[in-house]
Amino acid sequence: MSTTIDKAFEALYASDDGSLDTAASLLAAAPGADAELSRRGEEFVRTLWVRGWQPADLMRMARRELSDEHVRLLAGLIRSETAGYERLPHRWQAQLDALDEAEGRPTDRFSRATAVLELYRLLVRLPRLDAVGPVPGEALPPAAAGEPRMLTRIRALLAKAEATGYPEEAEALTAKAQELMARHSLDEATLAAGAPSPETPGAIRIGVEPPYEQAKAILLDAVATANHCRAVWNEAYGFSTVVGFEADLDPVELLHTSLLVQGTAAMTRAEAEQRAGGRKRTKSFRQSFFLAYANRLGARLSATSRRVAAEAPTLLPALASREVAVTARTDELFPETRTTRVRAAWDEAGWTHGATAADAAGLHPNRPHLP
């Protein structure tokens, strides 16, 4: 059976789909090869862990490039490959919990073999990524006992902000969440100043999905920068890498996700107003909305962080030292980053509504609106 699979796998490196059809016919005619075929798939996945990929990254690529059937096949491979590890790296379990659960429709052997080969062809062609954490099977640091209390409080505040129908309440809740994040960074700087830690900056990847992914990447950069992290966008693979000290990374992801939810809801309301006024919603309106939303929120987030930091001026050198370390780690991971121009059609109404929505998601608990 290995010979049959080896011959079929030659199609993974061919440029034509005809070779893939021939390979699928070989596999369809060999039911006894199914177990070996799955084992080889797990090997491909395991190799990608070593090459810097994580479950969420692979699932994102499958959704972008292939069909729902391929996504289900990949989810099954990831589950089976990771089931044998006693412990998984931090954040991996959450990625596994998010895997697609839906059962696919029964298909004939040729169709299934074709889907498997199409998935494997994608997997073998993925490049190496910069690692953002340990790989399953490696020695892992001691597991933390539950989620930090600060992170639980931030999560609860943002969940309430997303759920409320009152902009003023959402404003106050989101403002409190950002203030907690800023104060937590100060606490970490206090500890570092008192007893320097061997901890170095780490990194996480956060999906930046279309549509309007450029504006979403700008928003993530704003959230990261305001919270002493750096974000580098990889447009080709649909994610940004956020570099920072461990205590800042999860809060950045939480706040970015929440602000996207709040921004999308605000855009939906703004479009309803546009339609009520006899104007059609347009792509340029939505692009301009998200760009203004990201731009204004960036200023407000940074203002809150500066205000909190100013309350403890003796810690400014420690904060500066940590930011230097984050910048150095970012340069190490991404020595060839470049800036890019914003690509979007201008819509004045969309920009105005986006800026207004950013103000409504206000992040200063004492002054609802910044000048």
mmCIF file of C-alpha atoms in Angstrom:
data_model
loop_
_atom_site.group_PDB
_atom_site.id
_atom_site.type_symbol
_atom_site.label_atom_id
_atom_site.label_comp_id
_atom_site.label_asym_id
_atom_site.label_seq_id
_atom_site.Cartn_x
_atom_site.Cartn_y
_atom_site.Cartn_z
ATOM 1 C CA MET A 1 0.000 0.000 0.000
ATOM 2 C CA SER A 2 2.912 2.349 0.657
ATOM 3 C CA THR A 3 3.940 1.963 -2.986
ATOM 4 C CA THR A 4 0.446 2.988 -4.119
ATOM 5 C CA ILE A 5 0.490 6.045 -1.877
ATOM 6 C CA ASP A 6 4.035 7.001 -2.918
ATOM 7 C CA LYS A 7 2.972 6.873 -6.558
ATOM 8 C CA ALA A 8 -0.199 8.858 -5.845
ATOM 9 C CA PHE A 9 1.728 11.461 -3.867
ATOM 10 C CA GLU A 10 3.832 12.329 -6.898
ATOM 11 C CA ALA A 11 0.777 14.331 -7.999
ATOM 12 C CA LEU A 12 1.151 16.638 -4.981
ATOM 13 C CA TYR A 13 4.163 18.219 -6.639
ATOM 14 C CA ALA A 14 2.781 18.316 -10.180
ATOM 15 C CA SER A 15 1.356 21.512 -11.664
ATOM 16 C CA ASP A 16 -1.615 19.956 -13.480
ATOM 17 C CA ASP A 17 -4.914 18.655 -12.113
ATOM 18 C CA GLY A 18 -4.818 15.703 -14.481
ATOM 19 C CA SER A 19 -2.106 14.099 -12.375
ATOM 20 C CA LEU A 20 -4.270 14.622 -9.310
ATOM 21 C CA ASP A 21 -7.215 12.838 -10.963
ATOM 22 C CA THR A 22 -5.011 9.864 -11.822
ATOM 23 C CA ALA A 23 -3.675 9.743 -8.263
ATOM 24 C CA ALA A 24 -7.205 9.914 -6.830
ATOM 25 C CA SER A 25 -8.213 6.969 -9.020
ATOM 26 C CA LEU A 26 -5.310 4.932 -7.641
ATOM 27 C CA LEU A 27 -6.306 5.671 -4.053
ATOM 28 C CA ALA A 28 -10.016 5.081 -4.691
ATOM 29 C CA ALA A 29 -9.196 1.607 -5.958
ATOM 30 C CA ALA A 30 -7.136 0.757 -2.854
ATOM 31 C CA PRO A 31 -9.352 0.753 0.285
ATOM 32 C CA GLY A 32 -6.537 -0.816 2.255
ATOM 33 C CA ALA A 33 -4.487 2.374 1.841
ATOM 34 C CA ASP A 34 -6.867 4.559 3.861
ATOM 35 C CA ALA A 35 -5.130 4.153 7.223
ATOM 36 C CA GLU A 36 -1.711 4.857 5.724
ATOM 37 C CA LEU A 37 -3.144 7.838 3.863
ATOM 38 C CA SER A 38 -4.377 9.340 7.138
ATOM 39 C CA ARG A 39 -1.068 8.617 8.843
ATOM 40 C CA ARG A 40 0.790 10.435 6.089
ATOM 41 C CA GLY A 41 -1.546 13.384 6.508
ATOM 42 C CA GLU A 42 -0.722 13.551 10.204
ATOM 43 C CA GLU A 43 2.964 13.564 9.262
ATOM 44 C CA PHE A 44 2.389 16.556 6.987
ATOM 45 C CA VAL A 45 0.658 18.385 9.837
ATOM 46 C CA ARG A 46 3.411 17.479 12.324
ATOM 47 C CA THR A 47 6.034 18.792 9.903
ATOM 48 C CA LEU A 48 4.162 22.084 9.671
ATOM 49 C CA TRP A 49 4.218 22.479 13.469
ATOM 50 C CA VAL A 50 8.005 22.308 13.258
ATOM 51 C CA ARG A 51 7.910 24.811 10.388
ATOM 52 C CA GLY A 52 6.175 27.401 12.571
ATOM 53 C CA TRP A 53 2.488 26.814 11.780
ATOM 54 C CA GLN A 54 -0.255 26.407 14.385
ATOM 55 C CA PRO A 55 -3.769 24.910 14.114
ATOM 56 C CA ALA A 56 -5.516 28.251 13.570
ATOM 57 C CA ASP A 57 -3.031 29.159 10.833
ATOM 58 C CA LEU A 58 -3.670 25.945 8.905
ATOM 59 C CA MET A 59 -7.433 26.257 9.257
ATOM 60 C CA ARG A 60 -7.287 29.848 8.037
ATOM 61 C CA MET A 61 -5.381 28.819 4.913
ATOM 62 C CA ALA A 62 -7.766 25.952 4.176
ATOM 63 C CA ARG A 63 -10.775 28.268 4.444
ATOM 64 C CA ARG A 64 -9.113 30.813 2.165
ATOM 65 C CA GLU A 65 -7.944 28.389 -0.497
ATOM 66 C CA LEU A 66 -10.208 25.329 -0.415
ATOM 67 C CA SER A 67 -13.765 24.176 0.332
ATOM 68 C CA ASP A 68 -15.705 23.222 3.443
ATOM 69 C CA GLU A 69 -14.958 19.554 2.792
ATOM 70 C CA HIS A 70 -11.205 20.214 2.881
ATOM 71 C CA VAL A 71 -11.610 22.227 6.085
ATOM 72 C CA ARG A 72 -13.411 19.291 7.751
ATOM 73 C CA LEU A 73 -10.706 16.876 6.618
ATOM 74 C CA LEU A 74 -7.988 19.158 7.990
ATOM 75 C CA ALA A 75 -9.798 19.548 11.328
ATOM 76 C CA GLY A 76 -9.879 15.767 11.666
ATOM 77 C CA LEU A 77 -6.158 15.482 10.904
ATOM 78 C CA ILE A 78 -5.276 18.152 13.453
ATOM 79 C CA ARG A 79 -7.392 16.504 16.150
ATOM 80 C CA SER A 80 -5.877 13.080 15.564
ATOM 81 C CA GLU A 81 -2.300 14.397 15.379
ATOM 82 C CA THR A 82 -2.554 16.432 18.585
ATOM 83 C CA ALA A 83 -4.441 13.792 20.579
ATOM 84 C CA GLY A 84 -1.273 11.920 21.469
ATOM 85 C CA TYR A 85 0.487 14.713 23.360
ATOM 86 C CA GLU A 86 0.317 14.825 27.124
ATOM 87 C CA ARG A 87 0.432 18.626 27.078
ATOM 88 C CA LEU A 88 0.045 21.207 24.344
ATOM 89 C CA PRO A 89 1.615 24.670 24.123
ATOM 90 C CA HIS A 90 -0.204 27.642 25.623
ATOM 91 C CA ARG A 91 -3.137 28.840 23.456
ATOM 92 C CA TRP A 92 -3.269 25.630 21.397
ATOM 93 C CA GLN A 93 -6.248 24.161 23.236
ATOM 94 C CA ALA A 94 -8.344 27.208 22.412
ATOM 95 C CA GLN A 95 -7.426 26.766 18.750
ATOM 96 C CA LEU A 96 -8.391 23.090 18.873
ATOM 97 C CA ASP A 97 -11.703 23.931 20.542
ATOM 98 C CA ALA A 98 -12.484 26.232 17.608
ATOM 99 C CA LEU A 99 -12.037 23.510 14.963
ATOM 100 C CA ASP A 100 -14.994 22.824 12.689
ATOM 101 C CA GLU A 101 -17.288 20.156 14.120
ATOM 102 C CA ALA A 102 -19.798 19.674 11.276
ATOM 103 C CA GLU A 103 -20.003 16.275 9.616
ATOM 104 C CA GLY A 104 -19.588 16.221 5.856
ATOM 105 C CA ARG A 105 -21.896 14.567 3.398
ATOM 106 C CA PRO A 106 -20.998 11.000 2.388
ATOM 107 C CA THR A 107 -19.035 10.982 -0.857
ATOM 108 C CA ASP A 108 -17.747 8.324 -3.214
ATOM 109 C CA ARG A 109 -14.175 7.123 -2.795
ATOM 110 C CA PHE A 110 -12.861 9.014 -5.818
ATOM 111 C CA SER A 111 -14.292 12.355 -4.601
ATOM 112 C CA ARG A 112 -12.920 11.850 -1.121
ATOM 113 C CA ALA A 113 -9.487 10.855 -2.413
ATOM 114 C CA THR A 114 -9.470 13.948 -4.608
ATOM 115 C CA ALA A 115 -10.286 16.182 -1.632
ATOM 116 C CA VAL A 116 -7.583 14.541 0.490
ATOM 117 C CA LEU A 117 -4.960 15.033 -2.210
ATOM 118 C CA GLU A 118 -6.002 18.651 -2.782
ATOM 119 C CA LEU A 119 -5.619 19.294 0.938
ATOM 120 C CA TYR A 120 -2.240 17.556 1.101
ATOM 121 C CA ARG A 121 -1.065 19.515 -1.935
ATOM 122 C CA LEU A 122 -1.814 22.731 -0.055
ATOM 123 C CA LEU A 123 -0.016 21.480 3.066
ATOM 124 C CA VAL A 124 3.200 20.452 1.309
ATOM 125 C CA ARG A 125 3.418 23.817 -0.435
ATOM 126 C CA LEU A 126 3.174 25.994 2.658
ATOM 127 C CA PRO A 127 6.408 27.846 3.482
ATOM 128 C CA ARG A 128 8.212 28.032 6.789
ATOM 129 C CA LEU A 129 6.958 30.699 9.208
ATOM 130 C CA ASP A 130 8.776 32.383 12.061
ATOM 131 C CA ALA A 131 7.985 30.403 15.204
ATOM 132 C CA VAL A 132 5.823 32.173 17.785
ATOM 133 C CA GLY A 133 5.964 29.505 20.460
ATOM 134 C CA PRO A 134 7.022 25.946 21.275
ATOM 135 C CA VAL A 135 6.034 22.931 19.189
ATOM 136 C CA PRO A 136 4.025 19.978 20.551
ATOM 137 C CA GLY A 137 6.402 17.409 21.974
ATOM 138 C CA GLU A 138 8.967 19.981 23.103
ATOM 139 C CA ALA A 139 9.609 20.776 26.750
ATOM 140 C CA LEU A 140 6.989 23.264 27.903
ATOM 141 C CA PRO A 141 7.031 25.755 30.791
ATOM 142 C CA PRO A 142 4.871 24.875 33.805
ATOM 143 C CA ALA A 143 1.161 25.245 33.094
ATOM 144 C CA ALA A 144 -0.546 28.235 34.660
ATOM 145 C CA ALA A 145 -3.290 27.481 37.161
ATOM 146 C CA GLY A 146 -6.303 28.981 35.439
ATOM 147 C CA GLU A 147 -6.710 32.315 33.681
ATOM 148 C CA PRO A 148 -5.226 35.411 35.340
ATOM 149 C CA ARG A 149 -7.853 37.354 37.281
ATOM 150 C CA MET A 150 -7.078 40.520 35.323
ATOM 151 C CA LEU A 151 -7.738 38.769 32.005
ATOM 152 C CA THR A 152 -11.019 37.363 33.304
ATOM 153 C CA ARG A 153 -12.141 40.860 34.288
ATOM 154 C CA ILE A 154 -11.197 42.293 30.886
ATOM 155 C CA ARG A 155 -13.018 39.469 29.105
ATOM 156 C CA ALA A 156 -16.169 40.093 31.157
ATOM 157 C CA LEU A 157 -16.104 43.858 30.571
ATOM 158 C CA LEU A 158 -15.695 43.479 26.812
ATOM 159 C CA ALA A 159 -18.423 40.835 26.599
ATOM 160 C CA LYS A 160 -20.814 43.262 28.286
ATOM 161 C CA ALA A 161 -19.713 46.066 25.954
ATOM 162 C CA GLU A 162 -20.487 43.916 22.923
ATOM 163 C CA ALA A 163 -23.870 42.818 24.267
ATOM 164 C CA THR A 164 -25.321 46.124 25.431
ATOM 165 C CA GLY A 165 -27.592 48.147 23.196
ATOM 166 C CA TYR A 166 -26.598 51.414 24.869
ATOM 167 C CA PRO A 167 -23.557 53.197 23.366
ATOM 168 C CA GLU A 168 -22.826 55.062 26.599
ATOM 169 C CA GLU A 169 -22.633 51.807 28.550
ATOM 170 C CA ALA A 170 -20.424 50.190 25.916
ATOM 171 C CA GLU A 171 -18.187 53.268 26.074
ATOM 172 C CA ALA A 172 -17.725 53.010 29.826
ATOM 173 C CA LEU A 173 -17.131 49.253 29.770
ATOM 174 C CA THR A 174 -14.567 49.396 26.967
ATOM 175 C CA ALA A 175 -12.828 52.328 28.605
ATOM 176 C CA LYS A 176 -12.493 50.380 31.837
ATOM 177 C CA ALA A 177 -11.082 47.378 29.962
ATOM 178 C CA GLN A 178 -8.349 49.468 28.321
ATOM 179 C CA GLU A 179 -7.520 51.132 31.616
ATOM 180 C CA LEU A 180 -7.153 47.709 33.254
ATOM 181 C CA MET A 181 -4.791 46.679 30.457
ATOM 182 C CA ALA A 182 -2.698 49.820 30.889
ATOM 183 C CA ARG A 183 -2.527 49.396 34.669
ATOM 184 C CA HIS A 184 -1.587 45.743 34.296
ATOM 185 C CA SER A 185 1.352 46.736 32.095
ATOM 186 C CA LEU A 186 2.423 49.132 34.817
ATOM 187 C CA ASP A 187 2.213 46.336 37.381
ATOM 188 C CA GLU A 188 4.423 44.156 35.184
ATOM 189 C CA ALA A 189 6.893 47.010 34.762
ATOM 190 C CA THR A 190 6.940 47.463 38.555
ATOM 191 C CA LEU A 191 7.882 43.811 39.027
ATOM 192 C CA ALA A 192 10.546 44.026 36.333
ATOM 193 C CA ALA A 193 12.015 47.173 37.867
ATOM 194 C CA GLY A 194 12.187 45.592 41.316
ATOM 195 C CA ALA A 195 13.590 42.230 40.263
ATOM 196 C CA PRO A 196 14.531 41.924 36.583
ATOM 197 C CA SER A 197 12.963 38.842 35.044
ATOM 198 C CA PRO A 198 14.540 36.466 32.520
ATOM 199 C CA GLU A 199 11.309 36.729 30.523
ATOM 200 C CA THR A 200 11.742 37.909 26.943
ATOM 201 C CA PRO A 201 9.041 39.127 24.559
ATOM 202 C CA GLY A 202 6.939 36.449 22.897
ATOM 203 C CA ALA A 203 4.484 36.544 20.000
ATOM 204 C CA ILE A 204 1.069 35.382 18.862
ATOM 205 C CA ARG A 205 -0.659 35.318 15.496
ATOM 206 C CA ILE A 206 -4.082 36.904 15.109
ATOM 207 C CA GLY A 207 -6.199 36.313 12.033
ATOM 208 C CA VAL A 208 -6.982 39.373 9.927
ATOM 209 C CA GLU A 209 -9.794 38.248 7.664
ATOM 210 C CA PRO A 210 -11.391 39.927 4.650
ATOM 211 C CA PRO A 211 -13.250 42.049 3.891
ATOM 212 C CA TYR A 212 -11.468 45.312 4.699
ATOM 213 C CA GLU A 213 -8.499 43.447 6.096
ATOM 214 C CA GLN A 214 -6.161 46.418 5.697
ATOM 215 C CA ALA A 215 -8.305 48.544 8.011
ATOM 216 C CA LYS A 216 -8.574 45.636 10.449
ATOM 217 C CA ALA A 217 -4.788 45.240 10.431
ATOM 218 C CA ILE A 218 -4.441 48.974 11.141
ATOM 219 C CA LEU A 219 -6.834 48.635 14.074
ATOM 220 C CA LEU A 220 -4.837 45.707 15.462
ATOM 221 C CA ASP A 221 -1.624 47.707 15.093
ATOM 222 C CA ALA A 222 -3.230 50.555 17.033
ATOM 223 C CA VAL A 223 -4.368 48.239 19.844
ATOM 224 C CA ALA A 224 -0.941 46.580 19.988
ATOM 225 C CA THR A 225 1.031 49.838 19.991
ATOM 226 C CA ALA A 226 -1.097 51.367 22.745
ATOM 227 C CA ASN A 227 -0.410 48.301 24.882
ATOM 228 C CA HIS A 228 3.373 48.144 24.475
ATOM 229 C CA CYS A 229 3.333 45.544 21.678
ATOM 230 C CA ARG A 230 4.127 45.599 17.958
ATOM 231 C CA ALA A 231 2.051 44.122 15.130
ATOM 232 C CA VAL A 232 3.352 42.965 11.729
ATOM 233 C CA TRP A 233 0.751 42.159 9.061
ATOM 234 C CA ASN A 234 1.217 39.247 6.658
ATOM 235 C CA GLU A 235 -1.334 40.032 3.952
ATOM 236 C CA ALA A 236 -0.617 36.910 1.901
ATOM 237 C CA TYR A 237 -1.517 34.510 4.725
ATOM 238 C CA GLY A 238 -4.231 36.534 6.436
ATOM 239 C CA PHE A 239 -2.746 37.203 9.873
ATOM 240 C CA SER A 240 -0.760 39.689 11.914
ATOM 241 C CA THR A 241 1.965 38.662 14.335
ATOM 242 C CA VAL A 242 1.796 40.590 17.596
ATOM 243 C CA VAL A 243 5.069 40.760 19.519
ATOM 244 C CA GLY A 244 5.099 41.676 23.195
ATOM 245 C CA PHE A 245 5.549 40.453 26.737
ATOM 246 C CA GLU A 246 3.312 37.538 27.604
ATOM 247 C CA ALA A 247 1.056 39.452 30.000
ATOM 248 C CA ASP A 248 0.112 41.920 27.226
ATOM 249 C CA LEU A 249 -0.573 39.523 24.342
ATOM 250 C CA ASP A 250 -3.907 37.968 25.331
ATOM 251 C CA PRO A 251 -5.449 41.319 26.347
ATOM 252 C CA VAL A 252 -4.458 42.798 22.970
ATOM 253 C CA GLU A 253 -6.209 39.966 21.157
ATOM 254 C CA LEU A 254 -9.300 40.307 23.343
ATOM 255 C CA LEU A 255 -9.598 44.061 22.853
ATOM 256 C CA HIS A 256 -9.016 43.879 19.097
ATOM 257 C CA THR A 257 -11.699 41.225 18.708
ATOM 258 C CA SER A 258 -14.156 43.200 20.811
ATOM 259 C CA LEU A 259 -13.536 46.452 18.935
ATOM 260 C CA LEU A 260 -14.153 44.646 15.636
ATOM 261 C CA VAL A 261 -17.469 43.343 16.965
ATOM 262 C CA GLN A 262 -18.455 46.790 18.209
ATOM 263 C CA GLY A 263 -17.278 48.454 15.003
ATOM 264 C CA THR A 264 -19.186 46.046 12.781
ATOM 265 C CA ALA A 265 -22.360 46.631 14.777
ATOM 266 C CA ALA A 266 -21.880 50.397 14.527
ATOM 267 C CA MET A 267 -21.295 50.152 10.770
ATOM 268 C CA THR A 268 -24.511 48.174 10.371
ATOM 269 C CA ARG A 269 -26.423 50.904 12.194
ATOM 270 C CA ALA A 270 -24.745 53.604 10.091
ATOM 271 C CA GLU A 271 -25.690 51.807 6.878
ATOM 272 C CA ALA A 272 -29.286 51.611 8.058
ATOM 273 C CA GLU A 273 -29.221 55.382 8.496
ATOM 274 C CA GLN A 274 -27.789 55.744 4.994
ATOM 275 C CA ARG A 275 -30.580 53.647 3.497
ATOM 276 C CA ALA A 276 -33.218 55.549 5.469
ATOM 277 C CA GLY A 277 -31.840 58.747 3.945
ATOM 278 C CA GLY A 278 -32.161 57.337 0.442
ATOM 279 C CA ARG A 279 -28.450 56.578 -0.053
ATOM 280 C CA LYS A 280 -27.250 53.107 -1.003
ATOM 281 C CA ARG A 281 -24.580 51.406 1.056
ATOM 282 C CA THR A 282 -21.334 51.034 -0.847
ATOM 283 C CA LYS A 283 -18.006 49.287 -0.506
ATOM 284 C CA SER A 284 -16.250 52.657 -0.288
ATOM 285 C CA PHE A 285 -18.550 53.646 2.608
ATOM 286 C CA ARG A 286 -17.595 50.523 4.564
ATOM 287 C CA GLN A 287 -13.875 50.869 3.790
ATOM 288 C CA SER A 288 -13.844 54.505 4.865
ATOM 289 C CA PHE A 289 -15.845 53.654 7.977
ATOM 290 C CA PHE A 290 -13.356 51.024 9.172
ATOM 291 C CA LEU A 291 -10.319 53.174 8.341
ATOM 292 C CA ALA A 292 -11.681 56.117 10.308
ATOM 293 C CA TYR A 293 -12.691 53.805 13.134
ATOM 294 C CA ALA A 294 -9.162 52.366 13.337
ATOM 295 C CA ASN A 295 -7.492 55.772 13.041
ATOM 296 C CA ARG A 296 -9.552 57.453 15.744
ATOM 297 C CA LEU A 297 -9.392 54.502 18.133
ATOM 298 C CA GLY A 298 -5.610 54.387 17.801
ATOM 299 C CA ALA A 299 -5.383 57.942 19.116
ATOM 300 C CA ARG A 300 -7.791 57.262 21.955
ATOM 301 C CA LEU A 301 -6.116 54.035 23.053
ATOM 302 C CA SER A 302 -2.717 55.718 23.155
ATOM 303 C CA ALA A 303 -4.137 58.651 25.120
ATOM 304 C CA THR A 304 -5.463 56.307 27.798
ATOM 305 C CA SER A 305 -2.141 54.467 28.065
ATOM 306 C CA ARG A 306 -0.210 57.733 28.356
ATOM 307 C CA ARG A 307 -2.570 59.028 31.037
ATOM 308 C CA VAL A 308 -2.202 55.877 33.139
ATOM 309 C CA ALA A 309 1.581 55.820 32.691
ATOM 310 C CA ALA A 310 1.815 59.469 33.754
ATOM 311 C CA GLU A 311 0.356 58.488 37.131
ATOM 312 C CA ALA A 312 3.556 56.556 37.863
ATOM 313 C CA PRO A 313 6.415 58.589 36.329
ATOM 314 C CA THR A 314 9.082 56.628 38.188
ATOM 315 C CA LEU A 315 8.156 53.571 36.115
ATOM 316 C CA LEU A 316 8.639 55.260 32.748
ATOM 317 C CA PRO A 317 12.248 53.985 32.397
ATOM 318 C CA ALA A 318 11.072 50.406 33.052
ATOM 319 C CA LEU A 319 8.286 50.758 30.490
ATOM 320 C CA ALA A 320 10.741 52.212 27.989
ATOM 321 C CA SER A 321 13.124 49.304 28.569
ATOM 322 C CA ARG A 322 10.369 46.784 27.907
ATOM 323 C CA GLU A 323 9.344 48.577 24.716
ATOM 324 C CA VAL A 324 12.966 48.537 23.522
ATOM 325 C CA ALA A 325 13.019 44.776 24.119
ATOM 326 C CA VAL A 326 9.773 44.340 22.150
ATOM 327 C CA THR A 327 11.120 46.407 19.250
ATOM 328 C CA ALA A 328 14.356 44.409 19.210
ATOM 329 C CA ARG A 329 12.448 41.116 19.184
ATOM 330 C CA THR A 330 10.223 42.368 16.362
ATOM 331 C CA ASP A 331 13.257 43.363 14.302
ATOM 332 C CA GLU A 332 14.769 39.955 14.965
ATOM 333 C CA LEU A 333 11.655 38.114 13.764
ATOM 334 C CA PHE A 334 10.939 40.448 10.842
ATOM 335 C CA PRO A 335 14.149 42.053 9.580
ATOM 336 C CA GLU A 336 12.584 42.962 6.220
ATOM 337 C CA THR A 337 9.259 44.574 7.124
ATOM 338 C CA ARG A 338 8.014 47.448 4.984
ATOM 339 C CA THR A 339 5.249 49.990 5.189
ATOM 340 C CA THR A 340 2.394 50.004 2.710
ATOM 341 C CA ARG A 341 -0.003 52.658 1.544
ATOM 342 C CA VAL A 342 -3.680 52.409 2.433
ATOM 343 C CA ARG A 343 -5.676 51.173 -0.537
ATOM 344 C CA ALA A 344 -9.276 52.344 -0.241
ATOM 345 C CA ALA A 345 -11.840 54.440 -2.033
ATOM 346 C CA TRP A 346 -12.797 57.578 -0.109
ATOM 347 C CA ASP A 347 -16.317 58.095 1.187
ATOM 348 C CA GLU A 348 -16.829 61.146 3.403
ATOM 349 C CA ALA A 349 -19.994 59.808 5.035
ATOM 350 C CA GLY A 350 -18.296 56.500 5.823
ATOM 351 C CA TRP A 351 -15.300 58.281 7.367
ATOM 352 C CA THR A 352 -17.524 60.524 9.490
ATOM 353 C CA HIS A 353 -19.613 57.616 10.747
ATOM 354 C CA GLY A 354 -16.472 55.581 11.489
ATOM 355 C CA ALA A 355 -14.899 58.381 13.510
ATOM 356 C CA THR A 356 -18.160 58.839 15.405
ATOM 357 C CA ALA A 357 -18.317 55.105 16.154
ATOM 358 C CA ALA A 358 -14.754 55.233 17.483
ATOM 359 C CA ASP A 359 -15.758 58.048 19.811
ATOM 360 C CA ALA A 360 -18.759 55.996 20.943
ATOM 361 C CA ALA A 361 -16.387 53.158 21.837
ATOM 362 C CA GLY A 362 -14.629 55.762 23.983
ATOM 363 C CA LEU A 363 -11.655 54.652 26.019
ATOM 364 C CA HIS A 364 -11.292 57.472 28.547
ATOM 365 C CA PRO A 365 -13.485 56.953 31.612
ATOM 366 C CA ASN A 366 -13.406 60.590 32.698
ATOM 367 C CA ARG A 367 -13.787 62.368 29.352
ATOM 368 C CA PRO A 368 -16.205 60.588 26.991
ATOM 369 C CA HIS A 369 -14.873 62.401 23.917
ATOM 370 C CA LEU A 370 -11.334 63.385 23.122
ATOM 371 C CA PRO A 371 -10.725 66.468 20.976
#
